[in-house]
Structure formats: C-alpha cells, structure tokens
Amino acid sequence: QRHQRNHMTTSAVAMPPPEGLEYASKCFFPTEWHGVPLTNVKQYNHDSKIFSFGLPEGRSLDLPVCACLLLQGKDKEGNDAVRPYTPMSSNDVVGRFDLLVKVYEQGVISQYLNNLAIGSLVPFKHIPFNIKAEYPFGKKTLTMISGGTGITPMFQALQCLCLTPGDETKITLLYGNKSVDDILLRAELDDLASKSNGRLNVVHVVGTRPDEPPIEGWDGELGWVDAAKIEKYGYPPSDDTLVMVCGLPAMYDVFCGPRTEPELKEGTVLHKLGYTTTMVAKF
C-alpha cells in the first residue's frame, strides 16, 4: 500500500543546496543533508526497482568514481536510518540520477523508498569517507569481486574503464548471485564487455551453496565466488593489480575483512592467496 508519510515534504523541482556549505568533492551534494525529489520508480526485475531522483536542469551528479552517496530515510518507528548507495547512472546523465535497489521485505530503507510518493523529498549527502579508490586506478589489471547489489560501484567504475578512449586496463568481474534471475545489470555488463576490445571478462557465479548442482539452461559458473574461482579468473598478486570488493558484510569477512577497516585481514581468502593491503580496495 503506497502512502504519504506526514513527516515528508514534496517538491517536483530539485533545488541546488544553499551557499556556503562544505563539499567532499565536485559532487552536487554537500557534506550536509540536502533533499531532492523522487521523480520516477520503475520495476527492474522480480525484487528490484530503479528509483530516480531529480537534479536541477542540466546538472550532473558529478560523483567521483568510485564513490557513494548516503541516503537518509525512516524506519517503521519514524527514526532516522542511513544507508550508502552507488547510483547506476553515470555522470553523463543530467537532471537526475538513478538508484538500483533490491526491495527486501525487512529492508528498512528499501521499504521506505518503496512506500514514497512521487515528489517526496529525500535527503542525501556525500562525505569524504565515501570516496574510495578513484578512477583512473593506476593499475594494469583489476579483479572485481561482487555480490548482489554490490555490483553498482563496479558498474560505475566499468563505465569509465570500458568507455574512456585510450584506457588499456584489463578487468575480470566475478559476480555472484543466488539465481540467474537475481543477476543485476546483466545486459548492461554484456554491452560494456562488447565495447571493451576484449579487456573486460564478466564471470557470473550462480548458486545458494558452494556445491550448487547444474541449473537447466545455465552454462556459467556454479556455487559461490571462492578462492579457486579467483585463482582461475582473477589476476595474480602484483604491484600492478587491484582487487575491488563489494557486497554484503559477510562477503567482506570472508574475502578481506570489514569494509570499515582499511587493512587486509590476516586469514581471509585474499590474504591467503598472497594479496596485500595495497592491492585491495573495499567498497
């Protein structure tokens, strides 16, 4: 049931932030909360939607690659709740930006967004902590390890890597999902691979358990992204390589240690494979 919560204000027009605020980058949003209107909602697949937000006419979001925004919503009790999101739209898009969101039954922010009326103002901000490894990454090879909606910062980076004239970076994307239907941005990733002159290899890994049985009609990898698949498809440890990780907290625990800690944790998969802290970027 869609409804208008009484704490919200609405506006069809996006206004620029007031003057005199601090900025972490050239991004449209300052380091303080600034509301922009929800302008469109589009069903993407069985459990995901694209939420579009307005920007002033002709204005790009200008978010560094890679970086995310913080979104402030409300939980069921009306308390503030904050989550990071990386837009799926590139900085070439003006007048709006798009978030691809899995709508979970128990998801605080995804349910908040799902119940918003068009025109509702949603607060965003952009802070220095949310600027990660930046394009160009200064490495010859990249291995991206991603799960579910963790694909969005990788997609953000891949648009620059694959479409920037003269870029020669070689990239492998290992992208894990529970099912074939759960794969996000599949057509868009295929399109980038086709435009990369062979530099991007997209490896989809599908399964709900490590020993996933064969799936009819699926000829990609089965099970989970693991050490064996990283060794098979990824680029080996070197000063000229970077491994980028993004997914749910459990994924960081397994591969590299918590995203809030810059160090590569001892005993994790990437550590055991010989990678070092300077070779790993957590998103």
CSV table of C-alpha atoms in Angstrom, one decimal:
chain,number,residue,atom,x,y,z
A,1,GLN,CA,0.0,0.0,0.0
A,2,ARG,CA,1.5,3.3,-1.1
A,3,HIS,CA,1.1,6.2,1.3
A,4,GLN,CA,2.4,9.6,2.0
A,5,ARG,CA,4.1,9.8,5.4
A,6,ASN,CA,3.3,13.0,7.3
A,7,HIS,CA,6.9,13.9,8.0
A,8,MET,CA,7.7,14.4,4.3
A,9,THR,CA,7.7,17.5,2.2
A,10,THR,CA,7.2,17.3,-1.5
A,11,SER,CA,8.6,19.2,-4.5
A,12,ALA,CA,8.6,18.5,-8.2
A,13,VAL,CA,11.6,20.7,-8.7
A,14,ALA,CA,15.1,20.0,-7.5
A,15,MET,CA,16.8,23.0,-5.8
A,16,PRO,CA,20.6,23.5,-5.5
A,17,PRO,CA,22.0,23.3,-2.0
A,18,PRO,CA,22.3,26.6,-0.1
A,19,GLU,CA,25.5,28.6,-0.5
A,20,GLY,CA,28.4,28.3,2.0
A,21,LEU,CA,28.2,24.5,2.6
A,22,GLU,CA,31.2,22.1,2.7
A,23,TYR,CA,31.8,19.7,-0.1
A,24,ALA,CA,33.9,16.5,-0.2
A,25,SER,CA,34.3,16.6,-4.0
A,26,LYS,CA,32.7,18.2,-7.0
A,27,CYS,CA,29.6,16.1,-6.4
A,28,PHE,CA,26.2,18.0,-6.4
A,29,PHE,CA,25.6,17.0,-2.7
A,30,PRO,CA,27.4,18.7,0.2
A,31,THR,CA,28.5,17.0,3.4
A,32,GLU,CA,25.2,18.0,5.0
A,33,TRP,CA,21.8,16.6,4.2
A,34,HIS,CA,20.1,18.1,1.1
A,35,GLY,CA,16.7,16.9,-0.2
A,36,VAL,CA,15.9,16.2,-3.8
A,37,PRO,CA,12.6,14.8,-5.2
A,38,LEU,CA,11.8,11.3,-6.1
A,39,THR,CA,10.7,11.6,-9.8
A,40,ASN,CA,10.2,8.1,-11.0
A,41,VAL,CA,10.0,4.5,-9.9
A,42,LYS,CA,10.4,1.6,-12.4
A,43,GLN,CA,10.3,-2.1,-11.8
A,44,TYR,CA,13.6,-3.7,-12.8
A,45,ASN,CA,13.2,-7.3,-12.0
A,46,HIS,CA,11.3,-9.6,-9.6
A,47,ASP,CA,12.6,-7.9,-6.5
A,48,SER,CA,14.5,-4.7,-7.6
A,49,LYS,CA,13.4,-1.2,-8.7
A,50,ILE,CA,15.1,1.8,-10.2
A,51,PHE,CA,14.4,4.9,-8.1
A,52,SER,CA,15.1,8.2,-10.0
A,53,PHE,CA,15.8,11.5,-8.2
A,54,GLY,CA,15.7,14.9,-9.7
A,55,LEU,CA,18.6,17.4,-10.0
A,56,PRO,CA,18.5,21.0,-11.3
A,57,GLU,CA,18.1,21.2,-15.0
A,58,GLY,CA,21.3,20.4,-16.9
A,59,ARG,CA,23.2,19.5,-13.7
A,60,SER,CA,25.2,16.3,-13.4
A,61,LEU,CA,25.5,14.4,-10.1
A,62,ASP,CA,29.3,14.6,-10.7
A,63,LEU,CA,30.0,11.8,-8.2
A,64,PRO,CA,33.7,10.7,-8.1
A,65,VAL,CA,34.3,7.2,-9.5
A,66,CYS,CA,34.2,5.2,-7.2
A,67,ALA,CA,32.1,6.8,-4.5
A,68,CYS,CA,28.7,6.5,-3.0
A,69,LEU,CA,26.0,8.7,-1.5
A,70,LEU,CA,24.4,8.5,1.9
A,71,LEU,CA,20.6,8.4,1.9
A,72,GLN,CA,18.6,9.3,4.9
A,73,GLY,CA,15.2,7.6,5.3
A,74,LYS,CA,13.0,6.5,8.2
A,75,ASP,CA,12.4,3.1,9.9
A,76,LYS,CA,8.9,1.9,10.8
A,77,GLU,CA,9.1,3.8,14.1
A,78,GLY,CA,9.9,7.1,12.3
A,79,ASN,CA,13.6,7.1,13.4
A,80,ASP,CA,16.3,8.3,11.0
A,81,ALA,CA,18.0,5.5,9.1
A,82,VAL,CA,21.0,5.9,6.8
A,83,ARG,CA,22.4,3.7,4.1
A,84,PRO,CA,25.1,4.1,1.4
A,85,TYR,CA,24.1,3.8,-2.3
A,86,THR,CA,26.1,4.0,-5.5
A,87,PRO,CA,24.0,5.3,-8.4
A,88,MET,CA,23.7,3.1,-11.6
A,89,SER,CA,23.5,6.2,-13.8
A,90,SER,CA,26.8,7.7,-14.9
A,91,ASN,CA,27.9,11.4,-14.6
A,92,ASP,CA,26.9,11.8,-18.3
A,93,VAL,CA,23.3,11.9,-17.2
A,94,VAL,CA,22.0,15.4,-16.3
A,95,GLY,CA,18.9,16.5,-14.4
A,96,ARG,CA,18.6,13.2,-12.5
A,97,PHE,CA,20.3,10.2,-11.0
A,98,ASP,CA,19.2,6.6,-10.6
A,99,LEU,CA,19.5,4.1,-7.8
A,100,LEU,CA,19.0,0.4,-8.4
A,101,VAL,CA,17.6,-1.0,-5.1
A,102,LYS,CA,16.6,-4.6,-4.1
A,103,VAL,CA,13.4,-4.2,-2.1
A,104,TYR,CA,13.7,-6.5,0.8
A,105,GLU,CA,10.6,-7.4,2.9
A,106,GLN,CA,12.6,-6.5,6.1
A,107,GLY,CA,14.7,-3.8,4.4
A,108,VAL,CA,14.5,-0.5,6.3
A,109,ILE,CA,15.5,1.9,3.6
A,110,SER,CA,14.3,-0.2,0.6
A,111,GLN,CA,10.8,-0.3,2.2
A,112,TYR,CA,11.0,3.4,3.0
A,113,LEU,CA,11.7,4.1,-0.7
A,114,ASN,CA,9.1,1.6,-1.9
A,115,ASN,CA,6.4,3.5,0.1
A,116,LEU,CA,7.3,7.0,-1.0
A,117,ALA,CA,5.0,9.1,-3.2
A,118,ILE,CA,6.4,10.7,-6.3
A,119,GLY,CA,7.6,14.2,-5.5
A,120,SER,CA,8.7,13.3,-1.9
A,121,LEU,CA,12.0,15.0,-0.9
A,122,VAL,CA,14.7,12.5,0.1
A,123,PRO,CA,17.8,13.8,1.9
A,124,PHE,CA,21.3,12.8,0.5
A,125,LYS,CA,24.8,13.8,1.4
A,126,HIS,CA,28.3,13.0,0.2
A,127,ILE,CA,31.2,12.7,2.7
A,128,PRO,CA,35.0,12.1,2.3
A,129,PHE,CA,34.8,8.6,3.8
A,130,ASN,CA,32.6,7.5,0.9
A,131,ILE,CA,35.2,8.3,-1.7
A,132,LYS,CA,37.0,5.0,-2.4
A,133,ALA,CA,39.7,4.1,-4.9
A,134,GLU,CA,39.3,6.7,-7.7
A,135,TYR,CA,39.4,6.4,-11.5
A,136,PRO,CA,41.9,6.1,-13.2
A,137,PHE,CA,43.1,3.5,-10.7
A,138,GLY,CA,46.7,3.5,-11.9
A,139,LYS,CA,46.9,-0.3,-12.2
A,140,LYS,CA,47.3,-2.5,-15.3
A,141,THR,CA,44.8,-5.2,-14.1
A,142,LEU,CA,41.7,-5.2,-11.9
A,143,THR,CA,39.8,-8.1,-10.4
A,144,MET,CA,36.3,-7.2,-9.2
A,145,ILE,CA,34.6,-9.4,-6.6
A,146,SER,CA,30.9,-8.5,-6.2
A,147,GLY,CA,27.7,-9.9,-4.9
A,148,GLY,CA,24.1,-8.8,-5.4
A,149,THR,CA,23.6,-5.0,-5.3
A,150,GLY,CA,27.4,-4.7,-4.7
A,151,ILE,CA,27.6,-4.6,-8.5
A,152,THR,CA,26.7,-0.8,-8.6
A,153,PRO,CA,30.1,0.6,-7.7
A,154,MET,CA,31.7,-1.9,-10.1
A,155,PHE,CA,29.3,-0.8,-12.8
A,156,GLN,CA,30.2,2.8,-12.0
A,157,ALA,CA,33.9,2.0,-12.5
A,158,LEU,CA,33.4,-0.2,-15.5
A,159,GLN,CA,31.6,2.6,-17.4
A,160,CYS,CA,34.8,4.7,-17.1
A,161,LEU,CA,37.2,1.8,-17.7
A,162,CYS,CA,35.5,0.4,-20.8
A,163,LEU,CA,34.3,3.7,-22.5
A,164,THR,CA,37.2,6.0,-21.9
A,165,PRO,CA,39.3,6.3,-25.1
A,166,GLY,CA,42.9,5.1,-24.5
A,167,ASP,CA,42.2,3.1,-21.3
A,168,GLU,CA,44.1,-0.2,-21.6
A,169,THR,CA,43.2,-1.7,-18.1
A,170,LYS,CA,42.3,-5.4,-18.2
A,171,ILE,CA,39.5,-6.3,-15.9
A,172,THR,CA,37.9,-9.5,-14.6
A,173,LEU,CA,34.5,-9.2,-12.9
A,174,LEU,CA,33.5,-12.1,-10.6
A,175,TYR,CA,29.8,-11.5,-9.9
A,176,GLY,CA,27.9,-13.8,-7.5
A,177,ASN,CA,24.1,-14.1,-7.3
A,178,LYS,CA,21.6,-16.6,-5.7
A,179,SER,CA,19.9,-17.3,-9.0
A,180,VAL,CA,20.1,-16.4,-12.7
A,181,ASP,CA,17.0,-14.1,-12.2
A,182,ASP,CA,18.8,-12.2,-9.5
A,183,ILE,CA,21.6,-11.0,-11.8
A,184,LEU,CA,21.5,-7.2,-11.9
A,185,LEU,CA,22.7,-5.2,-14.9
A,186,ARG,CA,23.4,-8.3,-17.0
A,187,ALA,CA,22.6,-6.8,-20.4
A,188,GLU,CA,24.5,-3.6,-19.4
A,189,LEU,CA,27.6,-5.6,-18.4
A,190,ASP,CA,27.5,-7.6,-21.6
A,191,ASP,CA,27.3,-4.3,-23.5
A,192,LEU,CA,30.3,-2.9,-21.7
A,193,ALA,CA,32.3,-6.1,-22.4
A,194,SER,CA,31.5,-5.9,-26.1
A,195,LYS,CA,32.8,-2.3,-26.2
A,196,SER,CA,36.0,-3.1,-24.2
A,197,ASN,CA,38.0,-4.6,-27.0
A,198,GLY,CA,38.4,-7.8,-25.0
A,199,ARG,CA,39.6,-6.0,-21.9
A,200,LEU,CA,36.6,-7.0,-19.7
A,201,ASN,CA,35.8,-10.6,-18.8
A,202,VAL,CA,32.5,-10.9,-16.9
A,203,VAL,CA,32.2,-14.2,-15.0
A,204,HIS,CA,28.8,-14.8,-13.4
A,205,VAL,CA,28.7,-17.2,-10.5
A,206,VAL,CA,25.2,-18.5,-9.5
A,207,GLY,CA,24.2,-20.5,-6.5
A,208,THR,CA,22.9,-20.7,-2.9
A,209,ARG,CA,25.6,-23.1,-1.8
A,210,PRO,CA,29.2,-23.9,-2.7
A,211,ASP,CA,28.3,-27.2,-4.4
A,212,GLU,CA,25.4,-25.9,-6.4
A,213,PRO,CA,24.0,-28.6,-8.8
A,214,PRO,CA,23.6,-27.8,-12.5
A,215,ILE,CA,20.9,-25.3,-13.5
A,216,GLU,CA,19.0,-26.0,-16.7
A,217,GLY,CA,19.9,-23.5,-19.4
A,218,TRP,CA,22.8,-22.1,-17.4
A,219,ASP,CA,26.4,-22.6,-18.7
A,220,GLY,CA,28.1,-20.1,-16.4
A,221,GLU,CA,29.9,-20.9,-13.1
A,222,LEU,CA,28.0,-22.5,-10.2
A,223,GLY,CA,28.2,-22.2,-6.5
A,224,TRP,CA,29.9,-19.2,-4.7
A,225,VAL,CA,32.8,-16.9,-5.6
A,226,ASP,CA,35.7,-18.6,-3.8
A,227,ALA,CA,39.5,-18.9,-3.8
A,228,ALA,CA,39.5,-21.4,-6.7
A,229,LYS,CA,37.5,-19.1,-9.0
A,230,ILE,CA,39.7,-16.1,-8.0
A,231,GLU,CA,42.8,-18.1,-8.9
A,232,LYS,CA,41.1,-19.3,-12.2
A,233,TYR,CA,39.8,-16.0,-13.5
A,234,GLY,CA,41.4,-13.2,-11.4
A,235,TYR,CA,44.8,-11.5,-11.8
A,236,PRO,CA,47.5,-12.8,-9.5
A,237,PRO,CA,49.0,-10.6,-6.8
A,238,SER,CA,51.4,-7.9,-8.1
A,239,ASP,CA,52.1,-4.2,-7.6
A,240,ASP,CA,50.2,-3.5,-10.9
A,241,THR,CA,46.9,-5.1,-9.8
A,242,LEU,CA,44.0,-4.2,-7.6
A,243,VAL,CA,41.2,-6.3,-6.2
A,244,MET,CA,37.9,-4.5,-5.6
A,245,VAL,CA,35.4,-6.0,-3.3
A,246,CYS,CA,31.7,-5.0,-2.7
A,247,GLY,CA,28.8,-7.0,-1.3
A,248,LEU,CA,27.1,-7.8,2.0
A,249,PRO,CA,29.1,-7.7,5.3
A,250,ALA,CA,29.6,-11.5,5.3
A,251,MET,CA,31.4,-11.2,2.0
A,252,TYR,CA,34.0,-8.8,3.3
A,253,ASP,CA,34.5,-11.1,6.4
A,254,VAL,CA,35.4,-14.0,4.0
A,255,PHE,CA,37.5,-12.2,1.4
A,256,CYS,CA,39.2,-9.2,3.0
A,257,GLY,CA,37.9,-8.2,6.5
A,258,PRO,CA,35.4,-5.5,7.3
A,259,ARG,CA,34.9,-2.6,4.9
A,260,THR,CA,35.4,-0.2,7.8
A,261,GLU,CA,39.0,-1.4,8.3
A,262,PRO,CA,41.5,-0.4,5.6
A,263,GLU,CA,43.8,-3.3,6.3
A,264,LEU,CA,43.5,-6.7,4.5
A,265,LYS,CA,42.7,-9.0,7.4
A,266,GLU,CA,45.0,-12.0,8.1
A,267,GLY,CA,43.5,-15.3,7.3
A,268,THR,CA,41.0,-14.1,4.8
A,269,VAL,CA,40.8,-15.5,1.3
A,270,LEU,CA,42.7,-12.7,-0.4
A,271,HIS,CA,45.3,-12.7,2.2
A,272,LYS,CA,45.9,-16.5,1.8
A,273,LEU,CA,46.1,-16.0,-1.9
A,274,GLY,CA,49.1,-13.6,-1.4
A,275,TYR,CA,47.4,-10.2,-1.9
A,276,THR,CA,48.4,-7.3,0.4
A,277,THR,CA,46.5,-4.3,1.8
A,278,THR,CA,47.7,-2.0,-1.1
A,279,MET,CA,46.3,-4.5,-3.6
A,280,VAL,CA,42.8,-4.5,-2.2
A,281,ALA,CA,40.0,-1.8,-2.2
A,282,LYS,CA,36.9,-2.3,-0.1
A,283,PHE,CA,33.7,-0.6,-1.3
